[in-house]
C-alpha cells in the first residue's frame, strides 16, 4: 500500500517531480516483489504506470541526462533506472485521464 502525500523536496521540472514520486515508492515495490517471490509466487509483470513520457524515457535510459533540461536531476534517481534495467519492474505509459490516482 502507499498513500498520496506532498513530496519532501522541491523539484525543478515535471520530469524530476515524477521521478521523485516513483523513487519514493520504489522501496515498497521492490520489497513487495521480493516478498512474493520468497513465498513462491511467480511475478510475470511488475508495472508502474506513468503519464509523463519524458520521465519514462529518462527512467529507461532512452533519454540522455546531458541535455540542458535534465542535467540537474540528482543521481539518486538512477535507482529507478537500475531496477528497470534488472527487469524487476517496467514503466508503461498511461494517459492522465486514465490514471486512477488522479481522480
Short mmCIF file of N, CA and C in Angstrom, two decimals:
data_model
loop_
_atom_site.label_atom_id
_atom_site.label_comp_id
_atom_site.label_asym_id
_atom_site.label_seq_id
_atom_site.Cartn_x
_atom_site.Cartn_y
_atom_site.Cartn_z
N UNK A 1 0.82 -1.18 0.00
CA UNK A 1 0.00 0.00 0.00
C UNK A 1 0.85 1.23 0.00
N UNK A 2 0.30 2.27 -0.41
CA UNK A 2 1.02 3.53 -0.43
C UNK A 2 0.02 4.66 -0.38
N UNK A 3 0.39 5.76 0.23
CA UNK A 3 -0.52 6.89 0.36
C UNK A 3 -0.01 8.07 -0.45
N UNK A 4 -0.92 8.92 -0.82
CA UNK A 4 -0.56 10.14 -1.53
C UNK A 4 -0.17 11.19 -0.50
N UNK A 5 0.93 11.88 -0.77
CA UNK A 5 1.37 12.93 0.15
C UNK A 5 2.24 13.92 -0.61
N UNK A 6 2.47 15.05 0.02
CA UNK A 6 3.31 16.08 -0.58
C UNK A 6 4.76 15.58 -0.62
N UNK A 7 5.44 15.87 -1.71
CA UNK A 7 6.83 15.46 -1.83
C UNK A 7 7.70 16.20 -0.83
N UNK A 8 8.76 15.54 -0.37
CA UNK A 8 9.63 16.11 0.65
C UNK A 8 10.64 17.10 0.09
N UNK A 9 10.84 17.11 -1.21
CA UNK A 9 11.84 18.02 -1.79
C UNK A 9 11.21 18.83 -2.92
N UNK A 10 11.80 19.96 -3.19
CA UNK A 10 11.37 20.78 -4.31
C UNK A 10 12.01 20.26 -5.59
N UNK A 11 11.28 20.32 -6.68
CA UNK A 11 11.81 19.88 -7.96
C UNK A 11 11.78 21.03 -8.95
N UNK A 12 12.59 20.89 -9.99
CA UNK A 12 12.72 21.97 -10.96
C UNK A 12 11.97 21.70 -12.25
N UNK A 13 11.42 20.49 -12.41
CA UNK A 13 10.69 20.17 -13.64
C UNK A 13 9.66 19.09 -13.35
N UNK A 14 8.71 18.94 -14.25
CA UNK A 14 7.71 17.89 -14.08
C UNK A 14 8.34 16.51 -14.21
N UNK A 15 9.37 16.40 -15.05
CA UNK A 15 10.08 15.12 -15.19
C UNK A 15 10.73 14.74 -13.87
N UNK A 16 11.40 15.68 -13.25
CA UNK A 16 12.04 15.39 -11.97
C UNK A 16 11.00 15.09 -10.90
N UNK A 17 9.88 15.81 -10.89
CA UNK A 17 8.83 15.57 -9.91
C UNK A 17 8.27 14.16 -10.04
N UNK A 18 8.06 13.71 -11.26
CA UNK A 18 7.56 12.35 -11.48
C UNK A 18 8.59 11.31 -11.06
N UNK A 19 9.87 11.57 -11.33
CA UNK A 19 10.93 10.66 -10.89
C UNK A 19 11.00 10.57 -9.37
N UNK A 20 10.82 11.70 -8.70
CA UNK A 20 10.80 11.70 -7.24
C UNK A 20 9.66 10.83 -6.73
N UNK A 21 8.49 10.95 -7.37
CA UNK A 21 7.34 10.15 -6.98
C UNK A 21 7.60 8.66 -7.14
N UNK A 22 8.17 8.27 -8.26
CA UNK A 22 8.48 6.85 -8.49
C UNK A 22 9.57 6.38 -7.52
N UNK A 23 10.59 7.21 -7.33
CA UNK A 23 11.68 6.85 -6.43
C UNK A 23 11.19 6.67 -4.99
N UNK A 24 10.24 7.50 -4.57
CA UNK A 24 9.72 7.39 -3.20
C UNK A 24 8.99 6.08 -2.96
N UNK A 25 8.32 5.56 -3.96
CA UNK A 25 7.55 4.33 -3.79
C UNK A 25 8.35 3.07 -4.15
N UNK A 26 9.50 3.26 -4.78
CA UNK A 26 10.30 2.13 -5.26
C UNK A 26 10.69 1.13 -4.17
N UNK A 27 11.13 1.55 -2.98
CA UNK A 27 11.47 0.54 -1.96
C UNK A 27 10.30 -0.38 -1.62
N UNK A 28 9.09 0.16 -1.55
CA UNK A 28 7.92 -0.68 -1.25
C UNK A 28 7.64 -1.65 -2.39
N UNK A 29 7.81 -1.20 -3.63
CA UNK A 29 7.59 -2.07 -4.79
C UNK A 29 8.60 -3.21 -4.79
N UNK A 30 9.86 -2.88 -4.57
CA UNK A 30 10.91 -3.91 -4.56
C UNK A 30 10.71 -4.89 -3.41
N UNK A 31 10.38 -4.37 -2.22
CA UNK A 31 10.17 -5.24 -1.06
C UNK A 31 8.99 -6.19 -1.32
N UNK A 32 7.89 -5.67 -1.82
CA UNK A 32 6.71 -6.50 -2.08
C UNK A 32 7.02 -7.57 -3.11
N UNK A 33 7.73 -7.19 -4.17
CA UNK A 33 8.10 -8.17 -5.20
C UNK A 33 8.96 -9.27 -4.60
N UNK A 34 9.98 -8.89 -3.84
CA UNK A 34 10.86 -9.89 -3.23
C UNK A 34 10.13 -10.77 -2.23
N UNK A 35 9.20 -10.21 -1.48
CA UNK A 35 8.40 -10.98 -0.53
C UNK A 35 7.57 -12.04 -1.25
N UNK A 36 6.89 -11.61 -2.32
CA UNK A 36 6.07 -12.56 -3.08
C UNK A 36 6.91 -13.66 -3.72
N UNK A 37 8.09 -13.31 -4.23
CA UNK A 37 8.99 -14.31 -4.79
C UNK A 37 9.43 -15.30 -3.71
N UNK A 38 9.72 -14.82 -2.52
CA UNK A 38 10.14 -15.69 -1.42
C UNK A 38 9.01 -16.62 -0.98
N UNK A 39 7.78 -16.20 -1.19
CA UNK A 39 6.63 -17.03 -0.83
C UNK A 39 6.30 -18.06 -1.92
N UNK A 40 7.04 -18.01 -3.02
CA UNK A 40 6.86 -18.97 -4.09
C UNK A 40 5.98 -18.50 -5.24
N UNK A 41 5.54 -17.26 -5.18
CA UNK A 41 4.74 -16.72 -6.28
C UNK A 41 5.64 -16.32 -7.43
N UNK A 42 5.12 -16.45 -8.62
CA UNK A 42 5.86 -16.06 -9.82
C UNK A 42 5.37 -14.69 -10.27
N UNK A 43 6.28 -13.78 -10.42
CA UNK A 43 5.92 -12.43 -10.86
C UNK A 43 6.18 -12.33 -12.36
N UNK A 44 5.13 -12.13 -13.11
CA UNK A 44 5.29 -12.03 -14.57
C UNK A 44 5.58 -10.60 -14.99
N UNK A 45 4.79 -9.68 -14.49
CA UNK A 45 4.97 -8.28 -14.85
C UNK A 45 4.81 -7.43 -13.60
N UNK A 46 5.73 -6.56 -13.39
CA UNK A 46 5.69 -5.61 -12.28
C UNK A 46 5.69 -4.23 -12.93
N UNK A 47 4.52 -3.65 -13.08
CA UNK A 47 4.36 -2.45 -13.91
C UNK A 47 4.03 -1.23 -13.05
N UNK A 48 4.71 -0.14 -13.33
CA UNK A 48 4.38 1.16 -12.77
C UNK A 48 3.87 1.99 -13.94
N UNK A 49 2.67 2.52 -13.81
CA UNK A 49 2.10 3.34 -14.87
C UNK A 49 2.50 4.79 -14.66
N UNK A 50 2.85 5.45 -15.75
CA UNK A 50 3.38 6.80 -15.71
C UNK A 50 2.73 7.60 -16.83
N UNK A 51 2.32 8.84 -16.52
CA UNK A 51 1.68 9.68 -17.53
C UNK A 51 2.62 10.75 -18.09
N UNK A 52 3.86 10.76 -17.65
CA UNK A 52 4.84 11.72 -18.14
C UNK A 52 5.83 10.98 -19.04
N UNK A 53 5.74 11.22 -20.35
CA UNK A 53 6.57 10.47 -21.30
C UNK A 53 8.05 10.79 -21.15
N UNK A 54 8.40 12.01 -20.76
CA UNK A 54 9.81 12.33 -20.54
C UNK A 54 10.38 11.52 -19.38
N UNK A 55 9.58 11.32 -18.36
CA UNK A 55 10.00 10.50 -17.22
C UNK A 55 10.26 9.07 -17.65
N UNK A 56 9.38 8.53 -18.49
CA UNK A 56 9.55 7.16 -18.99
C UNK A 56 10.85 7.06 -19.78
N UNK A 57 11.09 8.00 -20.67
CA UNK A 57 12.33 7.99 -21.46
C UNK A 57 13.55 8.12 -20.58
N UNK A 58 13.48 8.98 -19.60
CA UNK A 58 14.62 9.19 -18.70
C UNK A 58 14.88 7.94 -17.86
N UNK A 59 13.83 7.37 -17.28
CA UNK A 59 13.98 6.21 -16.39
C UNK A 59 14.46 4.97 -17.14
N UNK A 60 14.10 4.85 -18.40
CA UNK A 60 14.52 3.69 -19.17
C UNK A 60 15.82 3.96 -19.92
N UNK A 61 16.45 5.09 -19.60
CA UNK A 61 17.75 5.47 -20.17
C UNK A 61 17.70 5.66 -21.69
N UNK A 62 16.51 5.96 -22.21
CA UNK A 62 16.40 6.25 -23.64
C UNK A 62 16.61 7.74 -23.90
N UNK A 63 16.66 8.52 -22.82
CA UNK A 63 16.89 9.96 -22.96
C UNK A 63 18.16 10.30 -22.21
N UNK A 64 19.01 11.05 -22.81
CA UNK A 64 20.29 11.42 -22.21
C UNK A 64 20.11 12.36 -21.04
N UNK A 65 20.97 12.25 -20.05
CA UNK A 65 20.93 13.15 -18.91
C UNK A 65 21.80 14.37 -19.13
N UNK A 66 22.42 14.47 -20.27
CA UNK A 66 23.34 15.57 -20.51
C UNK A 66 22.67 16.77 -21.18
N UNK A 67 21.38 16.67 -21.43
CA UNK A 67 20.72 17.80 -22.07
C UNK A 67 20.56 18.94 -21.06
N UNK A 68 20.34 20.11 -21.57
CA UNK A 68 20.21 21.30 -20.73
C UNK A 68 19.05 21.18 -19.75
N UNK A 69 17.99 20.48 -20.14
CA UNK A 69 16.80 20.41 -19.31
C UNK A 69 16.84 19.31 -18.25
N UNK A 70 17.73 18.34 -18.38
CA UNK A 70 17.74 17.23 -17.42
C UNK A 70 19.03 17.08 -16.64
N UNK A 71 20.02 17.93 -16.90
CA UNK A 71 21.30 17.73 -16.23
C UNK A 71 21.23 18.01 -14.73
N UNK A 72 20.18 18.68 -14.26
CA UNK A 72 20.05 19.00 -12.83
C UNK A 72 19.50 17.84 -12.01
N UNK A 73 19.05 16.79 -12.66
CA UNK A 73 18.42 15.69 -11.94
C UNK A 73 19.48 14.92 -11.15
N UNK A 74 19.22 14.75 -9.88
CA UNK A 74 20.16 14.15 -8.94
C UNK A 74 20.39 12.68 -9.24
N UNK A 75 21.59 12.21 -8.93
CA UNK A 75 21.98 10.82 -9.19
C UNK A 75 21.16 9.80 -8.41
N UNK A 76 20.52 10.21 -7.32
CA UNK A 76 19.76 9.23 -6.54
C UNK A 76 18.61 8.63 -7.34
N UNK A 77 18.19 9.28 -8.40
CA UNK A 77 17.07 8.79 -9.18
C UNK A 77 17.49 7.71 -10.18
N UNK A 78 18.78 7.42 -10.25
CA UNK A 78 19.23 6.33 -11.10
C UNK A 78 18.84 4.98 -10.52
N UNK A 79 18.42 4.96 -9.25
CA UNK A 79 17.91 3.74 -8.64
C UNK A 79 16.74 3.19 -9.46
N UNK A 80 15.86 4.08 -9.90
CA UNK A 80 14.71 3.67 -10.71
C UNK A 80 15.19 3.02 -12.01
N UNK A 81 16.13 3.65 -12.68
CA UNK A 81 16.65 3.11 -13.94
C UNK A 81 17.32 1.75 -13.72
N UNK A 82 18.02 1.58 -12.61
CA UNK A 82 18.68 0.31 -12.33
C UNK A 82 17.68 -0.81 -12.11
N UNK A 83 16.60 -0.53 -11.41
CA UNK A 83 15.56 -1.54 -11.17
C UNK A 83 14.91 -1.95 -12.49
N UNK A 84 14.68 -0.99 -13.36
CA UNK A 84 14.10 -1.29 -14.68
C UNK A 84 15.08 -2.12 -15.50
N UNK A 85 16.36 -1.73 -15.48
CA UNK A 85 17.40 -2.44 -16.24
C UNK A 85 17.52 -3.90 -15.79
N UNK A 86 17.36 -4.14 -14.49
CA UNK A 86 17.43 -5.51 -13.96
C UNK A 86 16.20 -6.34 -14.32
N UNK A 87 15.16 -5.69 -14.82
CA UNK A 87 13.94 -6.41 -15.19
C UNK A 87 13.00 -6.64 -14.02
N UNK A 88 13.25 -5.98 -12.90
CA UNK A 88 12.40 -6.14 -11.73
C UNK A 88 11.11 -5.33 -11.83
N UNK A 89 11.09 -4.37 -12.75
CA UNK A 89 9.94 -3.51 -12.92
C UNK A 89 9.96 -2.95 -14.33
N UNK A 90 8.81 -2.62 -14.83
CA UNK A 90 8.75 -1.90 -16.11
C UNK A 90 7.83 -0.70 -15.95
N UNK A 91 8.04 0.29 -16.76
CA UNK A 91 7.23 1.50 -16.73
C UNK A 91 6.47 1.57 -18.04
N UNK A 92 5.17 1.78 -17.94
CA UNK A 92 4.34 1.88 -19.13
C UNK A 92 3.57 3.18 -19.09
N UNK A 93 3.34 3.73 -20.28
CA UNK A 93 2.59 4.97 -20.40
C UNK A 93 1.11 4.71 -20.15
N UNK A 94 0.50 5.60 -19.40
CA UNK A 94 -0.94 5.58 -19.17
C UNK A 94 -1.40 7.03 -19.25
N UNK A 95 -2.33 7.36 -20.14
CA UNK A 95 -2.78 8.75 -20.25
C UNK A 95 -3.30 9.28 -18.91
N UNK A 96 -3.09 10.54 -18.68
CA UNK A 96 -3.50 11.18 -17.43
C UNK A 96 -4.97 10.93 -17.12
N UNK A 97 -5.82 10.96 -18.14
CA UNK A 97 -7.26 10.77 -17.93
C UNK A 97 -7.60 9.40 -17.38
N UNK A 98 -6.72 8.42 -17.59
CA UNK A 98 -6.98 7.06 -17.12
C UNK A 98 -6.26 6.71 -15.82
N UNK A 99 -5.47 7.63 -15.31
CA UNK A 99 -4.72 7.37 -14.06
C UNK A 99 -5.69 7.45 -12.88
N UNK A 100 -5.88 6.32 -12.23
CA UNK A 100 -6.82 6.24 -11.11
C UNK A 100 -6.43 7.19 -9.98
N UNK A 101 -5.15 7.35 -9.74
CA UNK A 101 -4.68 8.22 -8.67
C UNK A 101 -4.99 9.70 -8.90
N UNK A 102 -5.36 10.08 -10.10
CA UNK A 102 -5.66 11.47 -10.42
C UNK A 102 -7.12 11.84 -10.18
N UNK A 103 -7.93 10.88 -9.77
CA UNK A 103 -9.37 11.18 -9.59
C UNK A 103 -9.65 11.67 -8.20
#
